[in-house]
């Protein structure tokens, strides 16, 4: 007997095409929201990076504990 599944038993997978189900207006709104989310994400990452750089420069205290803490981070 053949170990491959029969074509009548095979699971039929339908391709979900999200973009085909949207109207032109919906596509434009979706793209606009996605662009705004990307801008907010970039701003947040830049702010977080500046915050980390600012606070890393403040951690230049001497001592064994602070040196170990900076080493772990």
PDB file of C-alpha atoms in Angstrom:
ATOM      1  CA  UNK A   1       0.000   0.000   0.000  1.00  0.00           C
ATOM      2  CA  UNK A   2       1.073   3.503  -0.671  1.00  0.00           C
ATOM      3  CA  UNK A   3       1.794   5.663   2.346  1.00  0.00           C
ATOM      4  CA  UNK A   4       0.957   8.953   0.679  1.00  0.00           C
ATOM      5  CA  UNK A   5      -2.441  10.506   1.409  1.00  0.00           C
ATOM      6  CA  UNK A   6      -5.142  10.183  -1.177  1.00  0.00           C
ATOM      7  CA  UNK A   7      -6.214  13.286  -3.006  1.00  0.00           C
ATOM      8  CA  UNK A   8      -9.771  12.956  -1.706  1.00  0.00           C
ATOM      9  CA  UNK A   9      -8.446  13.030   1.870  1.00  0.00           C
ATOM     10  CA  UNK A  10      -5.989  15.863   1.373  1.00  0.00           C
ATOM     11  CA  UNK A  11      -6.735  19.024   3.271  1.00  0.00           C
ATOM     12  CA  UNK A  12      -7.515  21.818   0.910  1.00  0.00           C
ATOM     13  CA  UNK A  13      -5.854  25.041   1.952  1.00  0.00           C
ATOM     14  CA  UNK A  14      -7.386  28.209   0.665  1.00  0.00           C
ATOM     15  CA  UNK A  15      -5.141  31.164   0.148  1.00  0.00           C
ATOM     16  CA  UNK A  16      -6.319  34.072   2.245  1.00  0.00           C
ATOM     17  CA  UNK A  17      -5.798  37.270   0.368  1.00  0.00           C
ATOM     18  CA  UNK A  18      -6.381  40.100   2.810  1.00  0.00           C
ATOM     19  CA  UNK A  19      -5.624  42.816   0.273  1.00  0.00           C
ATOM     20  CA  UNK A  20      -8.173  41.548  -2.266  1.00  0.00           C
ATOM     21  CA  UNK A  21     -11.053  41.883   0.181  1.00  0.00           C
ATOM     22  CA  UNK A  22     -10.487  45.609   0.834  1.00  0.00           C
ATOM     23  CA  UNK A  23     -11.932  48.486  -1.120  1.00  0.00           C
ATOM     24  CA  UNK A  24      -9.632  51.242  -2.346  1.00  0.00           C
ATOM     25  CA  UNK A  25     -10.777  53.554   0.469  1.00  0.00           C
ATOM     26  CA  UNK A  26     -10.128  50.857   3.070  1.00  0.00           C
ATOM     27  CA  UNK A  27      -6.658  50.235   1.624  1.00  0.00           C
ATOM     28  CA  UNK A  28      -5.823  53.932   1.833  1.00  0.00           C
ATOM     29  CA  UNK A  29      -7.015  54.159   5.455  1.00  0.00           C
ATOM     30  CA  UNK A  30      -5.115  50.993   6.361  1.00  0.00           C
ATOM     31  CA  UNK A  31      -1.933  52.328   4.761  1.00  0.00           C
ATOM     32  CA  UNK A  32      -2.319  55.688   6.515  1.00  0.00           C
ATOM     33  CA  UNK A  33      -2.743  54.030   9.918  1.00  0.00           C
ATOM     34  CA  UNK A  34       0.195  51.728   9.269  1.00  0.00           C
ATOM     35  CA  UNK A  35       2.369  54.716   8.320  1.00  0.00           C
ATOM     36  CA  UNK A  36       1.362  56.599  11.480  1.00  0.00           C
ATOM     37  CA  UNK A  37       2.124  53.549  13.603  1.00  0.00           C
ATOM     38  CA  UNK A  38       5.539  53.229  11.963  1.00  0.00           C
ATOM     39  CA  UNK A  39       6.306  56.913  12.657  1.00  0.00           C
ATOM     40  CA  UNK A  40       5.247  56.559  16.300  1.00  0.00           C
ATOM     41  CA  UNK A  41       7.375  53.429  16.650  1.00  0.00           C
ATOM     42  CA  UNK A  42      10.429  55.218  15.218  1.00  0.00           C
ATOM     43  CA  UNK A  43       9.874  58.218  17.507  1.00  0.00           C
ATOM     44  CA  UNK A  44       9.492  55.961  20.534  1.00  0.00           C
ATOM     45  CA  UNK A  45      12.666  54.044  19.705  1.00  0.00           C
ATOM     46  CA  UNK A  46      14.613  57.282  19.197  1.00  0.00           C
ATOM     47  CA  UNK A  47      13.319  58.645  22.515  1.00  0.00           C
ATOM     48  CA  UNK A  48      14.213  55.421  24.319  1.00  0.00           C
ATOM     49  CA  UNK A  49      17.691  55.474  22.798  1.00  0.00           C
ATOM     50  CA  UNK A  50      18.282  59.088  23.907  1.00  0.00           C
ATOM     51  CA  UNK A  51      16.969  58.240  27.388  1.00  0.00           C
ATOM     52  CA  UNK A  52      19.302  55.263  27.704  1.00  0.00           C
ATOM     53  CA  UNK A  53      22.298  57.257  26.473  1.00  0.00           C
ATOM     54  CA  UNK A  54      21.542  60.080  28.899  1.00  0.00           C
ATOM     55  CA  UNK A  55      21.156  57.779  31.864  1.00  0.00           C
ATOM     56  CA  UNK A  56      24.158  55.624  30.981  1.00  0.00           C
ATOM     57  CA  UNK A  57      26.360  58.739  31.125  1.00  0.00           C
ATOM     58  CA  UNK A  58      25.007  59.461  34.633  1.00  0.00           C
ATOM     59  CA  UNK A  59      26.068  56.007  35.838  1.00  0.00           C
ATOM     60  CA  UNK A  60      29.789  56.770  35.736  1.00  0.00           C
ATOM     61  CA  UNK A  61      30.146  56.489  39.503  1.00  0.00           C
ATOM     62  CA  UNK A  62      33.127  54.585  40.827  1.00  0.00           C
ATOM     63  CA  UNK A  63      33.008  51.521  42.980  1.00  0.00           C
ATOM     64  CA  UNK A  64      33.045  47.803  42.623  1.00  0.00           C
ATOM     65  CA  UNK A  65      29.257  47.371  42.805  1.00  0.00           C
ATOM     66  CA  UNK A  66      28.519  49.972  40.126  1.00  0.00           C
ATOM     67  CA  UNK A  67      31.270  48.497  37.924  1.00  0.00           C
ATOM     68  CA  UNK A  68      29.724  45.036  38.234  1.00  0.00           C
ATOM     69  CA  UNK A  69      26.273  46.427  37.567  1.00  0.00           C
ATOM     70  CA  UNK A  70      27.463  48.145  34.378  1.00  0.00           C
ATOM     71  CA  UNK A  71      29.232  44.947  33.361  1.00  0.00           C
ATOM     72  CA  UNK A  72      26.019  42.936  33.725  1.00  0.00           C
ATOM     73  CA  UNK A  73      23.959  45.488  31.806  1.00  0.00           C
TER      74      UNK A  73
END
